[in-house]
CSV table of C-alpha atoms in Angstrom, one decimal:
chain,number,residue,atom,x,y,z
X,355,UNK,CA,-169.6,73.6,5.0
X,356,UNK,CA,-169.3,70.8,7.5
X,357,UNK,CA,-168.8,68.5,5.2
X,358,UNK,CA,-165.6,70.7,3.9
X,359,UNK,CA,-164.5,70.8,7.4
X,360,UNK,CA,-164.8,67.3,7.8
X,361,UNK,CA,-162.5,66.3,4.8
X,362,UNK,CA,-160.2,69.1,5.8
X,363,UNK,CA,-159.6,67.5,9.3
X,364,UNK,CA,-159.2,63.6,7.5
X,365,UNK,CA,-156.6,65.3,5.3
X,366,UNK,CA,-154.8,66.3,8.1
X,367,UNK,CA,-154.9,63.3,10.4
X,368,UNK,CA,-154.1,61.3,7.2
X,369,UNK,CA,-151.0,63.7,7.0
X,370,UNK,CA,-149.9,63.2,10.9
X,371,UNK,CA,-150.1,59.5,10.2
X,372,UNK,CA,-147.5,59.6,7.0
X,373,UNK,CA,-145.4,61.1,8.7
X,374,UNK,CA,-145.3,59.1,11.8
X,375,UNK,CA,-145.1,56.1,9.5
X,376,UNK,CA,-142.4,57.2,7.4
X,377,UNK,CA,-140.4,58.6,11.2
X,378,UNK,CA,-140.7,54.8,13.0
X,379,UNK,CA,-139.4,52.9,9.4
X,380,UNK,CA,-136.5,55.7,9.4
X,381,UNK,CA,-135.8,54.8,13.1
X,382,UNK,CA,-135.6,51.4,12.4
X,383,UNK,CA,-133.7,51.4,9.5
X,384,UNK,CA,-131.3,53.7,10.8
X,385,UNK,CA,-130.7,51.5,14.3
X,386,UNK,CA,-130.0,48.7,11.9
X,387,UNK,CA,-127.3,50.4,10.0
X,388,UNK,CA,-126.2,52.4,13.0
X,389,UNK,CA,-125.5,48.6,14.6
X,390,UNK,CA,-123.9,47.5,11.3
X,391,UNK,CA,-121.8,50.3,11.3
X,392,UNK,CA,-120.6,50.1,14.8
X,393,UNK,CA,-119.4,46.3,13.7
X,394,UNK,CA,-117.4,47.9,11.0
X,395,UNK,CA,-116.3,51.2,12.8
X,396,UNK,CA,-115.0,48.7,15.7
X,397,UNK,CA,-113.2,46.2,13.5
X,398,UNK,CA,-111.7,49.4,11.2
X,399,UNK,CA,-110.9,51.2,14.6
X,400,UNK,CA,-108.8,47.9,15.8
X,401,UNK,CA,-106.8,47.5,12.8
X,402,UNK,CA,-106.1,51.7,13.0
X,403,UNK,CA,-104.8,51.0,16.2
X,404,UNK,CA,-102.7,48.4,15.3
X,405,UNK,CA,-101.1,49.8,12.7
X,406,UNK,CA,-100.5,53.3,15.3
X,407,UNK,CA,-99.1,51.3,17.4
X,408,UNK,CA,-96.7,49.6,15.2
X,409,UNK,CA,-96.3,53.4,13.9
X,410,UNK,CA,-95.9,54.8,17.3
X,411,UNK,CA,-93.1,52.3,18.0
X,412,UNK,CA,-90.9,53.1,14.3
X,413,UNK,CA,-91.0,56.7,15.5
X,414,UNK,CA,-90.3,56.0,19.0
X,415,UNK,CA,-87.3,53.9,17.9
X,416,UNK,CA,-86.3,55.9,15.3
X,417,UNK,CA,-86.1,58.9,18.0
X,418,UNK,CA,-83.5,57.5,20.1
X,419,UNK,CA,-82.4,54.3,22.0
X,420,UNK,CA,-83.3,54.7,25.4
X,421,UNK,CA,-80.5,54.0,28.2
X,422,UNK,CA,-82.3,53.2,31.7
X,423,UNK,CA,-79.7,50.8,33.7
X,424,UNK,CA,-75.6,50.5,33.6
X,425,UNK,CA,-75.6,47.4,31.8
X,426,UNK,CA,-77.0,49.3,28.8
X,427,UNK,CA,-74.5,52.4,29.2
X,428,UNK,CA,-72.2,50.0,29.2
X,429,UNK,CA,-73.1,48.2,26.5
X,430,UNK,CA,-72.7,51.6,24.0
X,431,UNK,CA,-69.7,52.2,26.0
X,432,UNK,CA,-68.2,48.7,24.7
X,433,UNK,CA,-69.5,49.4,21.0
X,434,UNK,CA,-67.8,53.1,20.5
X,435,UNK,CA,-65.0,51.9,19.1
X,436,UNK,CA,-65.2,53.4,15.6
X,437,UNK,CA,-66.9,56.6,14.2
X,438,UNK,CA,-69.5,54.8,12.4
X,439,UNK,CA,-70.7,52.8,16.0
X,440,UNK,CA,-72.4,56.0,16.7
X,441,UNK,CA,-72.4,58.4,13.9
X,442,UNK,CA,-76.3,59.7,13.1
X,443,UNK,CA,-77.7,57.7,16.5
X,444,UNK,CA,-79.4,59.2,19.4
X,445,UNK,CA,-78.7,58.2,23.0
X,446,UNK,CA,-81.3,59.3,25.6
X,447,UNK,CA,-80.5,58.7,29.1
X,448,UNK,CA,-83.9,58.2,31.5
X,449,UNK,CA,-83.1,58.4,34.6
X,450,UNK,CA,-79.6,58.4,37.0
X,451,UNK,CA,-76.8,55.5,36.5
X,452,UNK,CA,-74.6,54.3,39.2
X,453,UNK,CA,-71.6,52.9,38.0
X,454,UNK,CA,-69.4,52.7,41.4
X,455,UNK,CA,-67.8,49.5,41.5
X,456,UNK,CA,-68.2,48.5,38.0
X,457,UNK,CA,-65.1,48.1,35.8
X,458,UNK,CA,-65.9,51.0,33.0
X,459,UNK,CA,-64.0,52.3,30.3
X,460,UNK,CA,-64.5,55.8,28.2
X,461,UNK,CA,-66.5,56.1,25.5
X,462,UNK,CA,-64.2,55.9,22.7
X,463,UNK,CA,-65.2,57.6,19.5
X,464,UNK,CA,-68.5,59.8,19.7
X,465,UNK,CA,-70.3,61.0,16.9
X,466,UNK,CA,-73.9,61.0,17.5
X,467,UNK,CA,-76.5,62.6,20.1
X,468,UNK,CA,-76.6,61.7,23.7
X,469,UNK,CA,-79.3,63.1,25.9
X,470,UNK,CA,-79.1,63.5,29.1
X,471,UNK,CA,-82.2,64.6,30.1
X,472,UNK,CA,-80.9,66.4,33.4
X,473,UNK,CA,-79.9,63.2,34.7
X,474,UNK,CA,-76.4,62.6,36.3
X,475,UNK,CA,-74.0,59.5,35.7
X,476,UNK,CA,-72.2,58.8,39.0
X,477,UNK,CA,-69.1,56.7,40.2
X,478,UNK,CA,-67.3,56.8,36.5
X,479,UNK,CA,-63.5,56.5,37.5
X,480,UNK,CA,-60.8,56.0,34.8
X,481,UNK,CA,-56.9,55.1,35.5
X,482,UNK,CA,-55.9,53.6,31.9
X,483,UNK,CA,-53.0,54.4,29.9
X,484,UNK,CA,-54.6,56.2,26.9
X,485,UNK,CA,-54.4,59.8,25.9
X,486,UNK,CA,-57.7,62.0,25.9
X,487,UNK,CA,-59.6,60.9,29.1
X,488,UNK,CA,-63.1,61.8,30.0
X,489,UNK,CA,-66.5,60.2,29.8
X,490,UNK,CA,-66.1,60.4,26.5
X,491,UNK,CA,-62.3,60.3,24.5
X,492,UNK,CA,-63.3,62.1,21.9
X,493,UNK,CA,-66.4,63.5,20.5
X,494,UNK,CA,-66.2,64.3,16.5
X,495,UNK,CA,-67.8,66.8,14.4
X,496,UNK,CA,-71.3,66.6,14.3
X,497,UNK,CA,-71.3,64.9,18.2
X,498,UNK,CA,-73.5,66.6,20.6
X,499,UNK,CA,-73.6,65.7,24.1
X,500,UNK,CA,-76.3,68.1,26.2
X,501,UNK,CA,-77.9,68.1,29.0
X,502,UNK,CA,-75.9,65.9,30.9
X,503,UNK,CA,-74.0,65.5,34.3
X,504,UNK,CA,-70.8,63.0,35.2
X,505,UNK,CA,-69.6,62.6,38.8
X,506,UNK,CA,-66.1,61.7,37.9
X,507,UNK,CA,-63.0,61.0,38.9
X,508,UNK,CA,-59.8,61.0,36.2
X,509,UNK,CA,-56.6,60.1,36.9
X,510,UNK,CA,-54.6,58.8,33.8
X,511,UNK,CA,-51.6,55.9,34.6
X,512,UNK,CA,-49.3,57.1,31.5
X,513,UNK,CA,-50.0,59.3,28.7
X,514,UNK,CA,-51.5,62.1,31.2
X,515,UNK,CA,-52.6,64.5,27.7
X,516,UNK,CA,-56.2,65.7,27.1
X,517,UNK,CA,-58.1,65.1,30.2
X,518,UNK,CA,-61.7,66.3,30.8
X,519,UNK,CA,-64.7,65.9,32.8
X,520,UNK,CA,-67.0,65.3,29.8
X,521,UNK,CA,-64.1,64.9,27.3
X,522,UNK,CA,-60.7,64.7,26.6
X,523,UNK,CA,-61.0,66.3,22.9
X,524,UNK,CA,-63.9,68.0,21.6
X,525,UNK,CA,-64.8,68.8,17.9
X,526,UNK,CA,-68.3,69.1,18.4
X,527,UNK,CA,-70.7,70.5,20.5
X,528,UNK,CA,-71.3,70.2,24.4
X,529,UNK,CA,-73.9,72.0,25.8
X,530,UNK,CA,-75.9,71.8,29.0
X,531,UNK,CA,-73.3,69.8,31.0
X,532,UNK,CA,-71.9,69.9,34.3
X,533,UNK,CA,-68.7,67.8,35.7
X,534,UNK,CA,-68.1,67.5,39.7
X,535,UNK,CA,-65.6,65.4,41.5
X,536,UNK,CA,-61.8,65.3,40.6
X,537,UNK,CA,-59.3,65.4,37.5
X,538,UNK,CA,-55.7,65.1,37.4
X,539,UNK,CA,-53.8,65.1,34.3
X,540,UNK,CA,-50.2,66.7,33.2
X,541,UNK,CA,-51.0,69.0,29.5
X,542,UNK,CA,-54.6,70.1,28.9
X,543,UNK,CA,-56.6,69.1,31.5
X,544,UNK,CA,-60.0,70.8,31.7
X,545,UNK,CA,-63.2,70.4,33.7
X,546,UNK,CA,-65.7,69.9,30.7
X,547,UNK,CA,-63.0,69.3,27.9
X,548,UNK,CA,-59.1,68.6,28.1
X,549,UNK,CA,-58.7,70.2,24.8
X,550,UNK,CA,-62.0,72.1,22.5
X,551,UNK,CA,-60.5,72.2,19.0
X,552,UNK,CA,-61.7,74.7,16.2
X,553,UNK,CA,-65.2,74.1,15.4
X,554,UNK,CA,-65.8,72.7,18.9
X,555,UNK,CA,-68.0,74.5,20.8
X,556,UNK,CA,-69.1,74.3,24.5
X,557,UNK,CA,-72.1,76.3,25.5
X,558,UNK,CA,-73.8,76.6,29.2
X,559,UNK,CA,-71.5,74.4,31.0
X,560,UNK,CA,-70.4,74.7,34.6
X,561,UNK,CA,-67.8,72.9,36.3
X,562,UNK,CA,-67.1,71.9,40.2
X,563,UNK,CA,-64.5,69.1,39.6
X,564,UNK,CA,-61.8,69.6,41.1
X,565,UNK,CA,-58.9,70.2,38.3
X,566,UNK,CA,-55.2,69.8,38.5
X,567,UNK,CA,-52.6,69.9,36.0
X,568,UNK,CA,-49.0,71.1,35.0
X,569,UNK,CA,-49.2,72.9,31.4
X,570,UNK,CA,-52.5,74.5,29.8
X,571,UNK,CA,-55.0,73.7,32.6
X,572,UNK,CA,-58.3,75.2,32.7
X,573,UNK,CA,-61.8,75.1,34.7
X,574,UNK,CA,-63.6,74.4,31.3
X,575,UNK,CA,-60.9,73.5,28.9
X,576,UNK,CA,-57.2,73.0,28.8
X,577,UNK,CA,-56.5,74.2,25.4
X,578,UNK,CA,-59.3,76.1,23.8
X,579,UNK,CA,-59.4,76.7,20.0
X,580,UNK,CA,-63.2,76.6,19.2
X,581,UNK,CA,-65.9,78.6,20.8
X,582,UNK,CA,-66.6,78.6,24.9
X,583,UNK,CA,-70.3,80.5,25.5
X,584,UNK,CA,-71.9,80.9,28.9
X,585,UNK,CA,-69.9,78.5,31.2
X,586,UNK,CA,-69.1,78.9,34.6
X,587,UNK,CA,-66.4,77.6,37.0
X,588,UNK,CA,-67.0,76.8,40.2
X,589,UNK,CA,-64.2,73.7,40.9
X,590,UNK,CA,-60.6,75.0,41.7
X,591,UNK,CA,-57.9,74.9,39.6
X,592,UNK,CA,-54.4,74.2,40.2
X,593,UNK,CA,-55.0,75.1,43.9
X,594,UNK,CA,-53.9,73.5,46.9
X,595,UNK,CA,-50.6,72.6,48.7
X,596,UNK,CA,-49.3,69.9,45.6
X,597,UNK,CA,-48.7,70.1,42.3
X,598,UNK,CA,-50.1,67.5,39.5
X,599,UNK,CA,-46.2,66.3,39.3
X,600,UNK,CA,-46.2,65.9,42.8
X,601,UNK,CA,-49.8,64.4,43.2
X,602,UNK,CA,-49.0,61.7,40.1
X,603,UNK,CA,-45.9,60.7,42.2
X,604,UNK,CA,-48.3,60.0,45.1
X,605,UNK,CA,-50.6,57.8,43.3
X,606,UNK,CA,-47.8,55.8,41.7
X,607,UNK,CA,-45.9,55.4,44.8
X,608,UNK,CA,-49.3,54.2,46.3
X,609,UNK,CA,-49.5,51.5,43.4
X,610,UNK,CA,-45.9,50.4,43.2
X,611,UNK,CA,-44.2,50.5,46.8
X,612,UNK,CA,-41.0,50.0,44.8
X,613,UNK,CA,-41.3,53.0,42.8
X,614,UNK,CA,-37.9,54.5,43.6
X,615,UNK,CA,-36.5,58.1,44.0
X,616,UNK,CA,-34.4,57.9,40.9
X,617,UNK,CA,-36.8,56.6,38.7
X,618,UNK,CA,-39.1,59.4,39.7
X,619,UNK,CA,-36.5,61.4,38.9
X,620,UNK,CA,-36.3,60.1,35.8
X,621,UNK,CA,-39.7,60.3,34.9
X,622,UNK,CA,-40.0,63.6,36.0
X,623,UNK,CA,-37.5,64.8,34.0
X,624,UNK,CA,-39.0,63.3,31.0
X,625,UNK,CA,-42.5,64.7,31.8
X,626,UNK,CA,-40.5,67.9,32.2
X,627,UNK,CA,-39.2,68.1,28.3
X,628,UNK,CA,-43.1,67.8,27.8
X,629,UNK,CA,-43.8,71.0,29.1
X,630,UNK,CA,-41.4,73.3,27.0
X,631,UNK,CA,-43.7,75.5,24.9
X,632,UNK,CA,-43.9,74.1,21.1
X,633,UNK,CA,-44.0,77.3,18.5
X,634,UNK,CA,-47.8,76.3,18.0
X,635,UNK,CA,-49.0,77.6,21.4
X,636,UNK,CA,-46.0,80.5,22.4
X,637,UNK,CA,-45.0,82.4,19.7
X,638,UNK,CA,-43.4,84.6,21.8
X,639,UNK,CA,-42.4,82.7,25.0
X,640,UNK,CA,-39.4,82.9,27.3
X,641,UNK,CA,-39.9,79.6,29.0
X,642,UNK,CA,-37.5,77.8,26.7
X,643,UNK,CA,-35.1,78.6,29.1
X,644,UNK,CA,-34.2,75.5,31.4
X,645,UNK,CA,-37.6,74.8,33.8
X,646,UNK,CA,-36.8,74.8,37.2
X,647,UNK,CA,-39.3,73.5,40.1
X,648,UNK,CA,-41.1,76.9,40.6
X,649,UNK,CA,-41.9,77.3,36.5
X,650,UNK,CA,-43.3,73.6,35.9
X,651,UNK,CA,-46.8,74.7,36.8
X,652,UNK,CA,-47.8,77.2,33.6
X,653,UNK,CA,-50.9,78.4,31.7
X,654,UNK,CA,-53.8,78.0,34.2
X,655,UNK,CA,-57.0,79.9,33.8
X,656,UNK,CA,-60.5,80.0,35.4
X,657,UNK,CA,-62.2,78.8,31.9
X,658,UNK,CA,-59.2,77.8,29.9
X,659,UNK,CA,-55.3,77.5,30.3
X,660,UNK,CA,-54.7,78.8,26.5
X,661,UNK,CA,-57.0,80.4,24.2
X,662,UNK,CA,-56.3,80.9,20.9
X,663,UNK,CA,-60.3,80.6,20.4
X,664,UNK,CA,-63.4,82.5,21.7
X,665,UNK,CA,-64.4,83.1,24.7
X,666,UNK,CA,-67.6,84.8,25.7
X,667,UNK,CA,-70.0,85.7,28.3
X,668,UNK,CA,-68.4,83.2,30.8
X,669,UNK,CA,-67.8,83.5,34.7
X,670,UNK,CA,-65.0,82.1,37.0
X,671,UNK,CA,-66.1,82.0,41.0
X,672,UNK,CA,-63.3,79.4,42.3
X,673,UNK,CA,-59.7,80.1,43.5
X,674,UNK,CA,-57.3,79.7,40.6
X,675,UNK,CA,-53.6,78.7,41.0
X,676,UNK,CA,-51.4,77.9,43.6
X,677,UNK,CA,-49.6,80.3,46.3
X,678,UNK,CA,-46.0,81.7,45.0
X,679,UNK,CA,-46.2,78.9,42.1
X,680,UNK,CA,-47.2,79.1,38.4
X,681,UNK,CA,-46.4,80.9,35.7
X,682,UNK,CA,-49.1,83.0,33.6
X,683,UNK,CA,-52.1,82.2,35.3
X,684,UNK,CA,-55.5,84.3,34.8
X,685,UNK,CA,-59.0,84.3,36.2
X,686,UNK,CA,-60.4,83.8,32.6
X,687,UNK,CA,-57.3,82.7,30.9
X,688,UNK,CA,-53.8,81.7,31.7
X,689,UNK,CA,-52.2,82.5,28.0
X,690,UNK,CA,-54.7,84.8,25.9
X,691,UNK,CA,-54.0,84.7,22.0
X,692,UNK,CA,-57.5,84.6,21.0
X,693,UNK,CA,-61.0,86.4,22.2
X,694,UNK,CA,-62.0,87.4,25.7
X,695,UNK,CA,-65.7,89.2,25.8
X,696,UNK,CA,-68.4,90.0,28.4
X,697,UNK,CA,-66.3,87.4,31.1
X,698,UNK,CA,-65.9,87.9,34.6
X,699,UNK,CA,-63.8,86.4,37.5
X,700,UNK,CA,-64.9,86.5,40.9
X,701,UNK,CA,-62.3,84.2,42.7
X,702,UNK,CA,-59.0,84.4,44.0
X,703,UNK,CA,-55.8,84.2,41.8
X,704,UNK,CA,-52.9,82.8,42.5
X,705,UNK,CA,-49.4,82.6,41.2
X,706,UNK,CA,-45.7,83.7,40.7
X,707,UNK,CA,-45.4,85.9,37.5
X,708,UNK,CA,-47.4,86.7,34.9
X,709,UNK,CA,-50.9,86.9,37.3
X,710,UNK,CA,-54.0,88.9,36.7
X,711,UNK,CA,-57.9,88.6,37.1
X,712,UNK,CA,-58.8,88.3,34.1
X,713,UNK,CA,-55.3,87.5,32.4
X,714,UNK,CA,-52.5,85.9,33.3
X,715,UNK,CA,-50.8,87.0,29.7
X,716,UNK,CA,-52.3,88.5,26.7
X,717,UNK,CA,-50.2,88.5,23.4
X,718,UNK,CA,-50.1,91.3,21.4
X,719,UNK,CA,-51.0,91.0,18.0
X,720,UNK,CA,-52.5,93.6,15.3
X,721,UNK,CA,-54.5,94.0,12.4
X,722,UNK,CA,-53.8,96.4,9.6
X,723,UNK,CA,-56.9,97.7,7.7
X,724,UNK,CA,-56.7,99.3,4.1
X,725,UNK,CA,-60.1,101.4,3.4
X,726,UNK,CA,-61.0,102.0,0.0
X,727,UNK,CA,-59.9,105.7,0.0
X,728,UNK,CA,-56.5,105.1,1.6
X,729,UNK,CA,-55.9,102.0,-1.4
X,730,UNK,CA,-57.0,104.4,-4.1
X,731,UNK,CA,-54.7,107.1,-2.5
X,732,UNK,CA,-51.7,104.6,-2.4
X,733,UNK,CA,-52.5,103.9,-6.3
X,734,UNK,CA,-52.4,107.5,-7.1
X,735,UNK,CA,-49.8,108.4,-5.2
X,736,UNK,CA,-47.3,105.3,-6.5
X,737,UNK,CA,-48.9,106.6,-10.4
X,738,UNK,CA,-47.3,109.2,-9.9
X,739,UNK,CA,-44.3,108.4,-7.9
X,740,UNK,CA,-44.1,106.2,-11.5
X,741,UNK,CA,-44.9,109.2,-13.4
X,742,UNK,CA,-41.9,111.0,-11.9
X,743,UNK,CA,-39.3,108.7,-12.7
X,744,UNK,CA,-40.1,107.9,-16.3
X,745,UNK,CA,-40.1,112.0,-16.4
X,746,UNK,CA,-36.5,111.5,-14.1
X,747,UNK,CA,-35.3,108.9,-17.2
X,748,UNK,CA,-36.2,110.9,-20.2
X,749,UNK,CA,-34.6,114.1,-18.6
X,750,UNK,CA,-31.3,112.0,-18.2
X,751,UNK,CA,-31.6,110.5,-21.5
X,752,UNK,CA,-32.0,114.2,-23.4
X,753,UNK,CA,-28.7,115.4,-21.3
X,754,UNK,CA,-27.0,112.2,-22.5
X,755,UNK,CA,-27.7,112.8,-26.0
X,756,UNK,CA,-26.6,116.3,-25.8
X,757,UNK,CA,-23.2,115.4,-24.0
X,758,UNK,CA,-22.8,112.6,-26.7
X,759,UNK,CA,-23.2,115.2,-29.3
X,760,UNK,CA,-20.9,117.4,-28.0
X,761,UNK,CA,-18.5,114.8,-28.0
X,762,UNK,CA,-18.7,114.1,-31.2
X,763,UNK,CA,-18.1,117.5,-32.2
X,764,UNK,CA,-15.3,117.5,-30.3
């Protein structure tokens, strides 16, 4: 029995041992490829970041070019001369640009995405003699500006049509923005867009420019044809003691101290053939009448001058027109063709004829609808209006035949 219990116990230990032999070769085999693995982990791990990096930068790149001082604003400023300069490209502002004092020009022809991250582009002044002035001239279909804030100031030497904060025309979308400071224009000027053409749309913008013009002047757009959603005026329009004529005289006679009293006459009075209403925007207008002083100012609204568009959910708060001057002038819109829905006006209105709070002069229009009953009634009822008379003909056709027989007898 002992010596069972003996062999039992040297089994055991011999066990134990085994095990503990077979554990420390384990260990050490397994530091050795734990080491060789770290070598390759580490050089694997250094070529993964490498290649991330280069990855991260593609994608980086590829998600827009960054625009952190004025001398790079300017530079896609300079290169926006053509749609394709822009078209499928994102711009993303990073921080706030200065440009007082610097010699600046509008972005021409804009047909990407520009980002402005919140941030606001200050000093941008513009006096040249093109058509469509704003931050951007125009912005084409499939442009999106957003997000963005321009601290302006807009005063066109010649051509004084299409002037906006933002833009002067607008076939995309604009959403986000803000414009403050001061525009001065003669037909279409606006706060965010001179004119928003169909398919534009401009969505949560405010203005607090400061917006002056003769014909079709607005707090968000001039001329509105596309689609205006959540905006809100806060700049006045059109209000003060001088008109945009009489303001563009002071500038010029403040350039040109030889600027004479007949040829501002003159120019007026071409400016003046400008403002008689085309058949496009008044269909049924009686300014075509000679214009006298107190009738230059028309079509000035809180959010747009004219809408032939859509309109919706929008909010004026500033004073709108000027004292005993102005024709058709409306807290929302000075000439209403188009849609009006869910806006309000919470500022003061101004003007000689044609004023309300919400409209200076809505055109009546109407829309005739046929339902399916009414159509299938017509139908019936002309079937048998047709019925009748071929009944009518072959009625007169018996008593002909009978007269002619009689006739003949005769």
């Amino acid at each position: 029995m002992m010596k069972r219990s003996c062999f039992i116990t040297a089994k055991i230990l011999c066990i134990i041992l085994c095990i503990e032999a077979a554990v420390l070769l384990f260990t050490g085999r397994g530091a050795f490829f734990a080491a060789e693995a770290s070598g390759d982990a580490g050089a694997g791990t250094s070529a993964e970041v490498t290649k991330d990096a280069g990855t991260g930068a593609a994608e980086e790149a590829s998600k827009g070019i960054r625009i952190s001082t004025a001398e790079e604003l300017m530079e896609l400023i300079e290169g926006s001369g053509d749609d394709a300069s822009t078209a499928g490209k994102t711009y993303i502002l990073t921080c706030d640009i200065d440009l007082t004092g610097k010699k600046t020009k509008a972005c021409q022809v804009f047909g990407g995405v520009f980002d402005g991250g919140g941030h606001v582009i200050r000093g941008f002044s513009y006096s040249g003699k093109q058509s469509s002035a704003g931050f951007f001239r125009t912005v084409n279909r499939g442009g999106v500006i957003k997000d963005l804030t321009v601290e302006t100031n807009i005063q066109p030497s010649e051509d004084m049509k299409n002037a906006g904060g933002i833009a002067g025309v607008n076939y995309g979308l604009i959403t986000g923005c803000s414009a403050r400071g001061y525009i001065l224009g003669i037909e279409a000027v606006g706060g965010i867009a001179g004119r928003n053409m169909p398919g534009g749309r401009i969505e949560g913008c405010s203005n607090r420019a400061e917006v002056h013009g003769m014909r079709r002047t607005g707090g968000i757009a001039g001329f509105n044809e596309g689609v205006i959603l959540k905006c809100e005026n806060h700049g006045e329009v059109n209000s003060g003691e001088k008109t945009a004529f009489e303001l563009k005289d002071l500038k010029k006679n403040k350039k040109d101290n030889s600027y004479t009293e007949d040829e501002g006459n003159e120019e007026e009075s071409k400016n003046l053939e400008k403002l008689i209403p085309d058949n496009m925007d008044l269909l049924y207008d009686d300014l075509k009448e000679s214009i006298k002083s107190d009738q230059e100012v028309n079509y000035t609204g809180g959010i747009a001058g004219v809408n032939s568009g859509d309109i919706r959910y929008s909010i004026n708060h500033a004073r709108v027109g000027y004292k005993h001057l102005g024709y058709k002038t409306g807290g929302i819109v000075g000439y209403e063709r188009g849609i009006i829905a869910g806006c309000e006006n919470y500022g003061v209105i101004s003007g000689r004829k044609n004023t309300g709070g919400i409209a200076g002069q809505l055109e009546p229009f109407e829309e005739d609808e046929f339902t399916e009953d009414s159509f299938n009634k017509a139908v019936d009822e002309a079937d048998e209006l047709v019925s009748l008379i071929t009944s009518l003909q072959s009625s007169v056709k018996d008593k002909d035949d009978d007269i002619q027989d009689k006739t003949d007898n005769i």
